[in-house]
Short mmCIF file of C-alpha atoms and ligand atoms in Angstrom, two decimals:
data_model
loop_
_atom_site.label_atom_id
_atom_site.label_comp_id
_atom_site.label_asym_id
_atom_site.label_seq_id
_atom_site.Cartn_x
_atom_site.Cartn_y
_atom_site.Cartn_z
CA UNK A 1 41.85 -1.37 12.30
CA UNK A 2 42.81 -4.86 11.93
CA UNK A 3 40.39 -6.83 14.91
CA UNK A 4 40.08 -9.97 16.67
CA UNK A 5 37.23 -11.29 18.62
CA UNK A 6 38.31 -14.54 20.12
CA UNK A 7 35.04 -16.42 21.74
CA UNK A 8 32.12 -15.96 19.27
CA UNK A 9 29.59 -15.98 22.34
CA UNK A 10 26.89 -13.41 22.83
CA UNK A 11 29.68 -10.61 23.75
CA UNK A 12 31.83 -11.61 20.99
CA UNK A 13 29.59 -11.35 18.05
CA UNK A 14 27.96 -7.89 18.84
CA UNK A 15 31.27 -6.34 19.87
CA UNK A 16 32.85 -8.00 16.10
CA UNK A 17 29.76 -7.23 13.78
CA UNK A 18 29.17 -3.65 14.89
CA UNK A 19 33.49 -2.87 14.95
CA UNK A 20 32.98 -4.28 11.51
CA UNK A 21 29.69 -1.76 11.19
CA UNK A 22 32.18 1.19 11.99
CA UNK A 23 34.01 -0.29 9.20
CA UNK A 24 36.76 -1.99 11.02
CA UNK A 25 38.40 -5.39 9.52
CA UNK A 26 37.07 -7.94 11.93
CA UNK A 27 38.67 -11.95 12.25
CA UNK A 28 36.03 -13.56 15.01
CA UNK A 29 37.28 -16.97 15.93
CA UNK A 30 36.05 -19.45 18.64
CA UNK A 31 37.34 -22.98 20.02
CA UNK A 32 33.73 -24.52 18.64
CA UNK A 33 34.31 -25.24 15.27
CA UNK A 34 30.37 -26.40 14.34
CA UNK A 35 29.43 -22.73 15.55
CA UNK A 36 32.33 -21.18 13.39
CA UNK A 37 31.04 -23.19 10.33
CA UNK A 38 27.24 -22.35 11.00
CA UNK A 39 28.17 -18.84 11.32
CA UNK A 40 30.36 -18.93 8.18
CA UNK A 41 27.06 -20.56 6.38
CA UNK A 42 24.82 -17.59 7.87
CA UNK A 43 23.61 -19.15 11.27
CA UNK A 44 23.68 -17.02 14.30
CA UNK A 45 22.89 -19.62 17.19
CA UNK A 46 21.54 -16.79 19.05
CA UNK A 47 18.29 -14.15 18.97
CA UNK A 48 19.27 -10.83 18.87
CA UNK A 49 17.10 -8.25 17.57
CA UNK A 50 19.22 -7.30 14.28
CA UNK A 51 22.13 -8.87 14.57
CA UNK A 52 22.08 -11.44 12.05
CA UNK A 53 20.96 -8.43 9.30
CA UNK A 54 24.55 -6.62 10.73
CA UNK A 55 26.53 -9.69 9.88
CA UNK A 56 25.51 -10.45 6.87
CA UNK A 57 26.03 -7.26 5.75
CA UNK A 58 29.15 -6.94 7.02
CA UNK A 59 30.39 -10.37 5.95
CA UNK A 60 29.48 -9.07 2.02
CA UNK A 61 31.07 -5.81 2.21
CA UNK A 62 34.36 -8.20 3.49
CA UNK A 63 34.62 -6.25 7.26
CA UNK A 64 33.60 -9.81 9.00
CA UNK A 65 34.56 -13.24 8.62
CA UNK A 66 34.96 -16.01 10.91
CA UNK A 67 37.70 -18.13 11.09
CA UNK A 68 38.42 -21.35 13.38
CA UNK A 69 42.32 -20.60 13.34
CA UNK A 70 43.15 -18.45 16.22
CA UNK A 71 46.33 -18.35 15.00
CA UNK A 72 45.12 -16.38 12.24
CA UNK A 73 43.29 -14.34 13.92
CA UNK A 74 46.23 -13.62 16.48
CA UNK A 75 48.41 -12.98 13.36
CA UNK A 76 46.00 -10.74 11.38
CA UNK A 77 45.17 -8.53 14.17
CA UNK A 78 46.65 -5.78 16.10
CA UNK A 79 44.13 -5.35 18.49
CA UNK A 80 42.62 -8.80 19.80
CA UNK A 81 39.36 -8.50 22.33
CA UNK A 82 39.24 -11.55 24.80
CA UNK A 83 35.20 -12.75 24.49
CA UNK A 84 35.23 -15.76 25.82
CA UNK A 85 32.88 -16.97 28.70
CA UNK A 86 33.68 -17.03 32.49
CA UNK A 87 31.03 -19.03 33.98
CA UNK A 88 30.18 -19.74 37.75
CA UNK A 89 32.37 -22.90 39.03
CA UNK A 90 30.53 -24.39 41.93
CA UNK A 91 31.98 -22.77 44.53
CA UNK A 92 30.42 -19.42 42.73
CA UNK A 93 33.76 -17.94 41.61
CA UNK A 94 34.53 -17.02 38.15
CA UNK A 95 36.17 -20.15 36.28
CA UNK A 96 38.76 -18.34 33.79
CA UNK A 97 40.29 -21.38 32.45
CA UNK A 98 38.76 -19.94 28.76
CA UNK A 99 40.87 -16.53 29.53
CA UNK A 100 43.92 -18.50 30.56
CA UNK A 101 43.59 -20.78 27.38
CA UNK A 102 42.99 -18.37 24.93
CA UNK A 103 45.71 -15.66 26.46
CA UNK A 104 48.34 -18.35 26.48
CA UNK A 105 47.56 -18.96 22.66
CA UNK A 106 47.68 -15.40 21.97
CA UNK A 107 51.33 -15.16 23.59
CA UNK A 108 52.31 -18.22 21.46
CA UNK A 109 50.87 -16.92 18.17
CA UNK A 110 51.87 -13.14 18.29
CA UNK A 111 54.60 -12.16 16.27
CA UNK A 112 54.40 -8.47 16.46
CA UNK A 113 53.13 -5.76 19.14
CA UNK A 114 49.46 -6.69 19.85
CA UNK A 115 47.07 -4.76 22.19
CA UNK A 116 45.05 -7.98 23.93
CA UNK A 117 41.58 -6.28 25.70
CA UNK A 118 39.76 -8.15 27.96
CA UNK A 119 35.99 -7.81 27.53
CA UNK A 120 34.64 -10.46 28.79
CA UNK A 121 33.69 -10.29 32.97
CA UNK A 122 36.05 -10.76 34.76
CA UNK A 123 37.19 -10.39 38.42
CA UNK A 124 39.51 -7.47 39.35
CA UNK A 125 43.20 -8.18 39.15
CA UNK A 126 42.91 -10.78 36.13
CA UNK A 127 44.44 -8.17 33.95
CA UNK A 128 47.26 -8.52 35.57
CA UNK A 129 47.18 -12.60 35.43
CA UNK A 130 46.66 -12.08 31.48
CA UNK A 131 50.10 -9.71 31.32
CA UNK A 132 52.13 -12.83 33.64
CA UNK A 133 50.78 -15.32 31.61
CA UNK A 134 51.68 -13.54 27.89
CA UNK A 135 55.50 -12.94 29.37
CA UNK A 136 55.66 -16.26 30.41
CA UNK A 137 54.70 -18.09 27.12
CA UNK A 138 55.83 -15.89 24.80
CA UNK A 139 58.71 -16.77 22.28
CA UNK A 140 60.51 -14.09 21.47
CA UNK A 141 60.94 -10.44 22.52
CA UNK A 142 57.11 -8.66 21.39
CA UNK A 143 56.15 -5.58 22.97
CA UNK A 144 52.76 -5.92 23.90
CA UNK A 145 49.90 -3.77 26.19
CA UNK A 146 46.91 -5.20 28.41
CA UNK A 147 43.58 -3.24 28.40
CA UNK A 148 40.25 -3.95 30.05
CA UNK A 149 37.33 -2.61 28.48
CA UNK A 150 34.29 -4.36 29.86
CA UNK A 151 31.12 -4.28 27.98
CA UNK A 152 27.64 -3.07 29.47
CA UNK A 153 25.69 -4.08 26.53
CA UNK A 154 22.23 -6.28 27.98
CA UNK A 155 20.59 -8.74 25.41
CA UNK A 156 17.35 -7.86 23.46
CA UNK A 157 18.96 -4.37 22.92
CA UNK A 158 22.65 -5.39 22.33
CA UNK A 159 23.35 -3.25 18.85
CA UNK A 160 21.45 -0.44 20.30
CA UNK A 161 23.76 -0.57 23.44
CA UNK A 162 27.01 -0.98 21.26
CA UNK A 163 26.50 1.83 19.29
CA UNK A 164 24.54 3.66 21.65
CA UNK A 165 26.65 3.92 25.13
CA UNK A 166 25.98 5.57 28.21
CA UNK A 167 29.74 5.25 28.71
CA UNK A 168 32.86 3.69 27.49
CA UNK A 169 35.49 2.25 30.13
CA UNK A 170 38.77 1.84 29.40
CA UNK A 171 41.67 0.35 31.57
CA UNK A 172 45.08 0.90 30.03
CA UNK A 173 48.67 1.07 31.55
CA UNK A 174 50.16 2.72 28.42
CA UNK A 175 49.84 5.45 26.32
CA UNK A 176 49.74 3.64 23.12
CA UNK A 177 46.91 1.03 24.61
CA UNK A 178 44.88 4.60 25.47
CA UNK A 179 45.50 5.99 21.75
CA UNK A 180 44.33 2.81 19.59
CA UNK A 181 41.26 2.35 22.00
CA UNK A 182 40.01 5.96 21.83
CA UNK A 183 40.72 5.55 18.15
CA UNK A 184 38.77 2.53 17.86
CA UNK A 185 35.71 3.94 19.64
CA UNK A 186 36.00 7.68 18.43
CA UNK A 187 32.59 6.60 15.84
CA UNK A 188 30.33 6.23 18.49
CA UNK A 189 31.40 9.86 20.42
CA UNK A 190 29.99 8.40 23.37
CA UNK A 191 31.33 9.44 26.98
CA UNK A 192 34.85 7.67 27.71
CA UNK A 193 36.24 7.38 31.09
CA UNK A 194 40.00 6.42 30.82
CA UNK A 195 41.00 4.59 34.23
CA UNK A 196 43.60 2.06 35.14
CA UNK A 197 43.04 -1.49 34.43
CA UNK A 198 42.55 -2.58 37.82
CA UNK A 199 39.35 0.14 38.19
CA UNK A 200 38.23 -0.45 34.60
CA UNK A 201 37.54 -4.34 35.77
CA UNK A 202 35.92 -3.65 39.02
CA UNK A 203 33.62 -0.88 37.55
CA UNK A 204 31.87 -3.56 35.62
CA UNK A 205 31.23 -5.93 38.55
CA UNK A 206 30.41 -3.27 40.81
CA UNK A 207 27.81 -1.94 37.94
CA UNK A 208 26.26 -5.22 37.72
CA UNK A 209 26.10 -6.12 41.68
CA UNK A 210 24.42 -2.53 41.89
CA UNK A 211 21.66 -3.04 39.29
CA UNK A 212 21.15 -6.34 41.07
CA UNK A 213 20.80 -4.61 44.42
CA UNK A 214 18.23 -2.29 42.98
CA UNK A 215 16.34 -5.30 42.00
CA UNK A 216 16.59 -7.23 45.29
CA UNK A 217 15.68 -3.61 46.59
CA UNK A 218 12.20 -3.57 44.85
CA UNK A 219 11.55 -6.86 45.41
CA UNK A 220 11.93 -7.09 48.99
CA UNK A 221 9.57 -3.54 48.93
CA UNK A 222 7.23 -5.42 47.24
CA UNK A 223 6.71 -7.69 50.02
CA UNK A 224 5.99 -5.03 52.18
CA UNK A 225 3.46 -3.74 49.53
CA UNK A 226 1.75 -6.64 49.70
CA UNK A 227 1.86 -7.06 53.51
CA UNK A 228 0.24 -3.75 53.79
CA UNK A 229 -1.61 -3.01 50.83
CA UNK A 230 0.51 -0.61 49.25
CA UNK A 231 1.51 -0.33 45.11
CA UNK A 232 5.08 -1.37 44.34
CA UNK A 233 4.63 0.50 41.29
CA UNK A 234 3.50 3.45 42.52
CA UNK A 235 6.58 3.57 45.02
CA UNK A 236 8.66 2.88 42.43
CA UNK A 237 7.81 6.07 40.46
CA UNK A 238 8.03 7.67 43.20
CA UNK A 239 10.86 6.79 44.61
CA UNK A 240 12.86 6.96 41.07
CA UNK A 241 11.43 10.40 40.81
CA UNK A 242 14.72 11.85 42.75
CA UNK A 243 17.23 12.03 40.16
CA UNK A 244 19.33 10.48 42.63
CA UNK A 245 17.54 7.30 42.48
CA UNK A 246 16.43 7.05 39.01
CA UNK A 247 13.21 4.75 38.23
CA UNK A 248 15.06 2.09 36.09
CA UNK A 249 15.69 -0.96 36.91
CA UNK A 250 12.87 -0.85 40.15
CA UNK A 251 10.50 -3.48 38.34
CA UNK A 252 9.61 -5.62 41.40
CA UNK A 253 8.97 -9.09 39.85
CA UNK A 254 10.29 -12.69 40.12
CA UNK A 255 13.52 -11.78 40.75
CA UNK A 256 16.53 -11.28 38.57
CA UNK A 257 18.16 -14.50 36.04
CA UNK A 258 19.70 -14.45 32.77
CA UNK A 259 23.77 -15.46 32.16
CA UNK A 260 25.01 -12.23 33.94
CA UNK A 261 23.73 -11.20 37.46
CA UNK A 262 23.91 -13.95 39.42
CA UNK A 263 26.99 -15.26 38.05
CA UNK A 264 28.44 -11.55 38.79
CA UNK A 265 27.23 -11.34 42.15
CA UNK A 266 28.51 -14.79 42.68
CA UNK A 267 31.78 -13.87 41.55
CA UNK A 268 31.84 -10.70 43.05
CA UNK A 269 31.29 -11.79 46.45
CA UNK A 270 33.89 -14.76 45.89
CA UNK A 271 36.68 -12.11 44.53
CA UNK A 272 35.88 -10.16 47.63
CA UNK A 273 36.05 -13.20 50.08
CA UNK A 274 39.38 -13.83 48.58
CA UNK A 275 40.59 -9.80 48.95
CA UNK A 276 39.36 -10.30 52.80
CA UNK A 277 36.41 -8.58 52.46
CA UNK A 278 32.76 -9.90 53.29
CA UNK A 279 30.78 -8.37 51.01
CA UNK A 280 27.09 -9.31 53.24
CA UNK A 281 25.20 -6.84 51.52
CA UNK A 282 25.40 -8.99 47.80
CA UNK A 283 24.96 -11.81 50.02
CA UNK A 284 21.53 -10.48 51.08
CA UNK A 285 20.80 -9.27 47.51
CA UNK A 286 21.12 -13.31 46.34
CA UNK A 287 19.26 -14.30 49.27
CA UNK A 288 16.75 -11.80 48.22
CA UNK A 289 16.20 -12.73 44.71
CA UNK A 290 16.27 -16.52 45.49
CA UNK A 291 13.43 -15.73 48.13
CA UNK A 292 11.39 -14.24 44.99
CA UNK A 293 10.45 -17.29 43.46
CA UNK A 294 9.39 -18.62 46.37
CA UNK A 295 7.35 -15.95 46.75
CA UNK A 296 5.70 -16.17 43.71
CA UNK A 297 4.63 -19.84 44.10
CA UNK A 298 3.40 -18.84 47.65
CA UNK A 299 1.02 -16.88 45.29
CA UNK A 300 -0.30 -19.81 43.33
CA UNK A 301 -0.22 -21.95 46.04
CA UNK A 302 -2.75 -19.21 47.66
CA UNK A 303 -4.95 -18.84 44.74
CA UNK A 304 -5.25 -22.33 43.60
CA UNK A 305 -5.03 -24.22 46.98
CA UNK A 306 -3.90 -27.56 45.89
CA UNK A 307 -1.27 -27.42 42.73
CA UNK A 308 -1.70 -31.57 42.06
CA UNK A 309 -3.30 -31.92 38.77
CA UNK A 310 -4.06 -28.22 38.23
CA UNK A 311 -3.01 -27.00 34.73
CA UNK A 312 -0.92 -24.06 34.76
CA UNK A 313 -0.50 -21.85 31.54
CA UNK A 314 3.14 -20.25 31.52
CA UNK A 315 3.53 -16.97 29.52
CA UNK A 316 6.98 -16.28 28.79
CA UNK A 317 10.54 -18.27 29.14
CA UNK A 318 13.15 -16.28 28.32
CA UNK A 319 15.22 -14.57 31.60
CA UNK A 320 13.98 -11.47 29.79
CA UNK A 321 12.15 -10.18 26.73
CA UNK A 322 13.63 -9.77 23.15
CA UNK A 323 15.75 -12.77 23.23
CA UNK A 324 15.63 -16.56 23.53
CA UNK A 325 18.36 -17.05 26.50
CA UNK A 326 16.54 -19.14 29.15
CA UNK A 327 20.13 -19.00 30.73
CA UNK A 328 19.14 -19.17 34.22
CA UNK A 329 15.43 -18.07 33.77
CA UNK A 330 12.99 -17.81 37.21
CA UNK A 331 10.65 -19.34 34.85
CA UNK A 332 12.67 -22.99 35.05
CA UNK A 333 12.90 -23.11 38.75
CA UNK A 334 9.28 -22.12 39.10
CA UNK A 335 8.41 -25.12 36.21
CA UNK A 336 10.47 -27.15 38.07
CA UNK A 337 8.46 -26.28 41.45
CA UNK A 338 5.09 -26.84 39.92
CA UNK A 339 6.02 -30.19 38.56
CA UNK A 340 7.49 -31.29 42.00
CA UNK A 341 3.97 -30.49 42.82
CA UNK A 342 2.01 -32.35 40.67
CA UNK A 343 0.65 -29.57 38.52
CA UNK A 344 0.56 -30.40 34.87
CA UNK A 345 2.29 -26.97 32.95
CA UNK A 346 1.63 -25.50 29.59
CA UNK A 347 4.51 -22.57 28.35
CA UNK A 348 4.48 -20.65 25.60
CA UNK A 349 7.14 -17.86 24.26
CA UNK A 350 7.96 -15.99 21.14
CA UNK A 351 11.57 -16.97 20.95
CA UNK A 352 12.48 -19.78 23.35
CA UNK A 353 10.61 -22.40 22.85
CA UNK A 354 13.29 -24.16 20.60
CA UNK A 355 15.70 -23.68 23.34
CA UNK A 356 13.17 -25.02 26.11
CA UNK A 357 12.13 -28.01 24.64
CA UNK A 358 15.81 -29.08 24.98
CA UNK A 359 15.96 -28.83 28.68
CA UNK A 360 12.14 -29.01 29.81
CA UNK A 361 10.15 -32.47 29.82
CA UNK A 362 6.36 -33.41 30.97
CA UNK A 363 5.68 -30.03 29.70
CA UNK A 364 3.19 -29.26 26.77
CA UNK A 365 4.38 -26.70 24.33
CA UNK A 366 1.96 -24.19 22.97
CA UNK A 367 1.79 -22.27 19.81
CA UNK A 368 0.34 -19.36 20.93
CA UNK A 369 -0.94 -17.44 24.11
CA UNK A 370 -4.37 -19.13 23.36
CA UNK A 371 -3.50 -23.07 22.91
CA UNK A 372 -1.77 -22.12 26.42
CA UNK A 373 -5.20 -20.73 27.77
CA UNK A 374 -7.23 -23.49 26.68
CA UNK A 375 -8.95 -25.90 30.04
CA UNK A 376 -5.50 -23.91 32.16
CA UNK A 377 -6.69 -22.88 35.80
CA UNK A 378 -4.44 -19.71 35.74
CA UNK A 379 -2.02 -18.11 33.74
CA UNK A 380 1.63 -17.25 34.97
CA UNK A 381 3.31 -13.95 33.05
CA UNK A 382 6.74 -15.00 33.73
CA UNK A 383 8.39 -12.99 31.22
CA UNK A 384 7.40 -9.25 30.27
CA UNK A 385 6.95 -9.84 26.23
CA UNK A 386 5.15 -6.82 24.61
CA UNK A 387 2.70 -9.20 22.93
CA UNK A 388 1.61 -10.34 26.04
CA UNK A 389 0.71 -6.44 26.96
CA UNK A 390 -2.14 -6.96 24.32
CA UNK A 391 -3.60 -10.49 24.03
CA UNK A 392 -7.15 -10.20 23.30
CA UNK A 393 -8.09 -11.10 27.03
CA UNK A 394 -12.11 -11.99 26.51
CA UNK A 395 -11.05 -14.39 24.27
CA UNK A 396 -8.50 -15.67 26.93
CA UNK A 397 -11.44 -15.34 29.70
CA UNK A 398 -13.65 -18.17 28.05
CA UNK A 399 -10.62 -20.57 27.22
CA UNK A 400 -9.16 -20.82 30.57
CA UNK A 401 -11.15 -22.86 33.56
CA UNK A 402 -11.03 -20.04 35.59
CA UNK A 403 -10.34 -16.26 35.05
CA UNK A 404 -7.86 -16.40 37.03
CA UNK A 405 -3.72 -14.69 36.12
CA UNK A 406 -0.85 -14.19 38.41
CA UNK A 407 1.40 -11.56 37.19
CA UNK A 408 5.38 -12.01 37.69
CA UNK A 409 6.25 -9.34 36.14
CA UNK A 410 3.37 -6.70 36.68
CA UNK A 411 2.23 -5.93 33.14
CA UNK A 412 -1.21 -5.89 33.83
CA UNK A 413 -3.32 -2.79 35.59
CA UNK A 414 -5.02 -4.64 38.34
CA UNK A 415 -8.29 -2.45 37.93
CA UNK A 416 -8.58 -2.95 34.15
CA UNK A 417 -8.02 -7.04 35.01
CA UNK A 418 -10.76 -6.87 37.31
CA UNK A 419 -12.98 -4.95 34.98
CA UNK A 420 -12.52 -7.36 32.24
CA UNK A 421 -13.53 -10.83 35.08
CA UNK A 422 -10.29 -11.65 36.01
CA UNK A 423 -8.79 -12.75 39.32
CA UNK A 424 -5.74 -10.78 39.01
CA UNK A 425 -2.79 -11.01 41.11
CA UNK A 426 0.25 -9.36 41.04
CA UNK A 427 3.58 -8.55 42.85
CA UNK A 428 3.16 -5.97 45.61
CA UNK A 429 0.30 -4.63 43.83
CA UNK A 430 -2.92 -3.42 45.35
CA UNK A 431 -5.32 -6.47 45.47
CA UNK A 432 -8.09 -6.68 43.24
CA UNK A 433 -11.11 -9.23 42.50
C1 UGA B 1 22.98 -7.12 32.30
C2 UGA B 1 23.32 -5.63 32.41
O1 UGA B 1 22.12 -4.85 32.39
C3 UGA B 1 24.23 -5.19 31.27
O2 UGA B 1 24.60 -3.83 31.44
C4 UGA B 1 25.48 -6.07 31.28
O3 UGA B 1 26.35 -5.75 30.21
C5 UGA B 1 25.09 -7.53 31.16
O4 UGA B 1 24.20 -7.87 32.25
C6 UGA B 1 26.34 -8.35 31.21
O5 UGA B 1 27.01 -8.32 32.25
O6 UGA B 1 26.72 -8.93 30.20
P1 UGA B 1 21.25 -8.56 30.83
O7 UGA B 1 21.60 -9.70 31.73
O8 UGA B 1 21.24 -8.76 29.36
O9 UGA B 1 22.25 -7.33 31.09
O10 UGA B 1 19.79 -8.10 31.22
P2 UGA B 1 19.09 -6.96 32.07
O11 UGA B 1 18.23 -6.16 31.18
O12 UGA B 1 20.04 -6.22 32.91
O13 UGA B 1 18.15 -7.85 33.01
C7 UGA B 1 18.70 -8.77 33.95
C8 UGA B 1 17.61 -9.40 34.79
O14 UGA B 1 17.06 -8.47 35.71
C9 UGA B 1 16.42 -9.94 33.99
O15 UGA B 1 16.05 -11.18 34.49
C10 UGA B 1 15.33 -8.92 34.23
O16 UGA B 1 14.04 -9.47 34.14
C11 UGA B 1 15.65 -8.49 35.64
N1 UGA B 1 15.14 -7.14 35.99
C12 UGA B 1 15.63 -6.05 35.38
C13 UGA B 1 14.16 -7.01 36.98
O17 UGA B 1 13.69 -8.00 37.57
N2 UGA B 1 13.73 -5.75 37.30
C14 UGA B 1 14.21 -4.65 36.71
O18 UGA B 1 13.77 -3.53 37.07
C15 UGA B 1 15.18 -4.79 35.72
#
């Protein structure tokens, strides 16, 4: 099939590089025309495990290229996928001026039946906004279909997740919409729930809020842990031994970031407010995760007494492992904290640190785990990167001015930290040395 990916974000380049895998023609435009031209040299502004491999593979075999015309890409394509971001406005809601813009391009530019998907998050009932908006600006009489089919795919394991699905939702009003979509996806023979458009939107947001809950769940468990002296981990496991439950997602840590969950549970909340509903129990959930960090620096606070002048060794920057996103990452609020405090900070990360030396200052960037360790008087695992799982911690003992690490994200067994001389604190884990 003839594609289009308009908005060459993080959504947009998986979703047109692995259609273009299944060996689909694929145009992927965006309104940035530096980030068309990188990508056209062989740039991918972003850190995905194997993604840049995909598309240049894909770009030789001719199944990819990027174009800055979305007129072209309008004109070449039957079925065009809506990437483009909707980011918090300040008020929390979903700001879809980049789905109004690009939808009212697409009505100007089609000149024969097109099936327009939106992909990108969005809040229920904006499928229906999309089909207004097309019969309003369009010039002559096109037939034309809306679909929603939101993706689920989380970064670090994006391609995996593409081709990979634990389902496939698709919201379509018409029969042909239903046939070209199934079509399109039949390669993967993943699970495909066919819904309305309407359902199809508010499964994704209702997917995210729920992981999110989960999350705030854990967390707020592991402030009981630690009350009483009980293992987060060890409820977790068992608590995500019922089948009902499920043990993913119950990492108690520092709280959820990244460029998806709180900007969904933002929005949700705000679509709800606007529906009538008061959706308290994602309001809790924020309050929840926010209360994390605080948390967390409660913990330093506790183990180093006074923060002024102290040197502070942070492992990990990324919201996550596997990528270099530092889109709303604990680890800059709790920099950001520590500064206010007076406590000089050290970070180090695989990926990010090209991305956080354009936002953080007063910070000292480290090469490895080790510069970070030298004269520090703890370490901070902020993010859970599998190198950090197996640093060579003697070594680490007789850089850092005191053994001491405090554990965001629980990596460490708080017996085998105590073993090896370390003050070793965790989240809702049983204390230790
Ligand atoms: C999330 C969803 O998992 C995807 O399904 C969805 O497609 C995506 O948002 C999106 O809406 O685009 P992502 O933000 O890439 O994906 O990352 P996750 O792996 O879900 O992690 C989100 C945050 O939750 C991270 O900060 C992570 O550290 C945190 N987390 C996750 C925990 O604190 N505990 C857990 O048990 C799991």
């Amino acid at each position: 099939m003839n594609i289009a990916i308009i908005g060459s974000g993080y959504v947009g380049l998986v979703t047109g590089s692995c259609f273009a895998e299944l060996g689909n023609k694929v145009i992927c435009t965006d309104n940035n025309r530096k980030k068309i031209e990188s990508l056209k040299q062989g740039i991918v502004p972003i850190y995905e495990p194997g993604l840049e491999e995909l598309i240049r593979n894909n770009v030789k075999r001719k199944r990819l290229k990027f174009s800055p015309s979305i007129k072209e890409a309008v004109r070449d394509s039957e079925v065009i996928f809506i990437t483009v971001g909707t980011p918090s406005l300040e008020n929390g809601e979903a700001d879809l001026t980049g789905i109004e813009n690009v939808t009212r391009n697409i009505a100007v530019y089609m000149n024969t039946y097109r099936l327009i998907v939106e992909k990108s998050t969005v809040p229920v009932e904006t499928g229906n906004w999309i089909k207004r908006t097309i019969q309003t600006y369009i010039k002559k009489k096109i037939s034309f279909d809306v679909a929603s089919n939101p993706e689920f795919l989380r970064e670090g394991q994006a391609i995996n997740d593409f081709m990979h699905p634990d389902r496939i939702v698709i919201g379509v009003e018409s029969k042909r919409a239903k046939e070209i979509l199934i079509n399109l996806y039949k390669p993967l023979n993943a699970p495909l729930l066919i819904t309305d458009i309407k359902s199809a939107e508010l499964i994704k947001h209702a997917s995210n809020a729920f992981l999110a809950t989960k999350i705030s769940f854990i967390n707020a468990l592991s402030r009981i842990c630690d009350k009483t002296g009980a293992d987060v981990k060890e409820v977790a496991m068992g608590m995500g031994l019922d089948r009902r439950i499920g043990r993913a997602f119950l990492d108690a840590g520092i709280g959820y970031g990244g460029s998806c969950f709180p900007k969904d549970v933002d929005a949700f909340i705000k679509i709800c407010e606007k529906l009538g509903y008061d959706f308290g129990l994602l309001k809790e959930v924020k309050k929840i995760n926010q209360q994390q960090i605080e948390f967390m620096l409660r913990k330093i606070k506790d183990a180093l007494w006074i923060i002024k002048d102290k040197t502070i060794g942070i492992l990990g920057l990324s919201f996550k492992p596997n990528t270099d996103d530092i889109r709303n990452a604990p680890s800059l609020e709790i920099i950001k904290a520590l500064q206010a405090e007076g406590a000089k900070v050290k970070v180090y990360d695989p990926q990010a640190l090209p991305k956080a030396r354009a936002v953080l200052s007063n910070v000292k960037f480290c090469l490895n785990p080790y510069i970070l360790a030298r004269d520090s008087d703890c370490l901070l695992v902020v993010t859970e990167w599998d190198e950090f799982k197996e640093l060579d911690f003697l070594r680490l003992k007789k850089l850092l001015k005191r053994p001491l690490i405090i554990d965001g994200r629980n990596i460490y067994e708080p017996k085998l930290m105590q073993k090896l001389g370390f003050t070793y604190i965790g989240i809702g884990r049983k204390p230790y040395g």
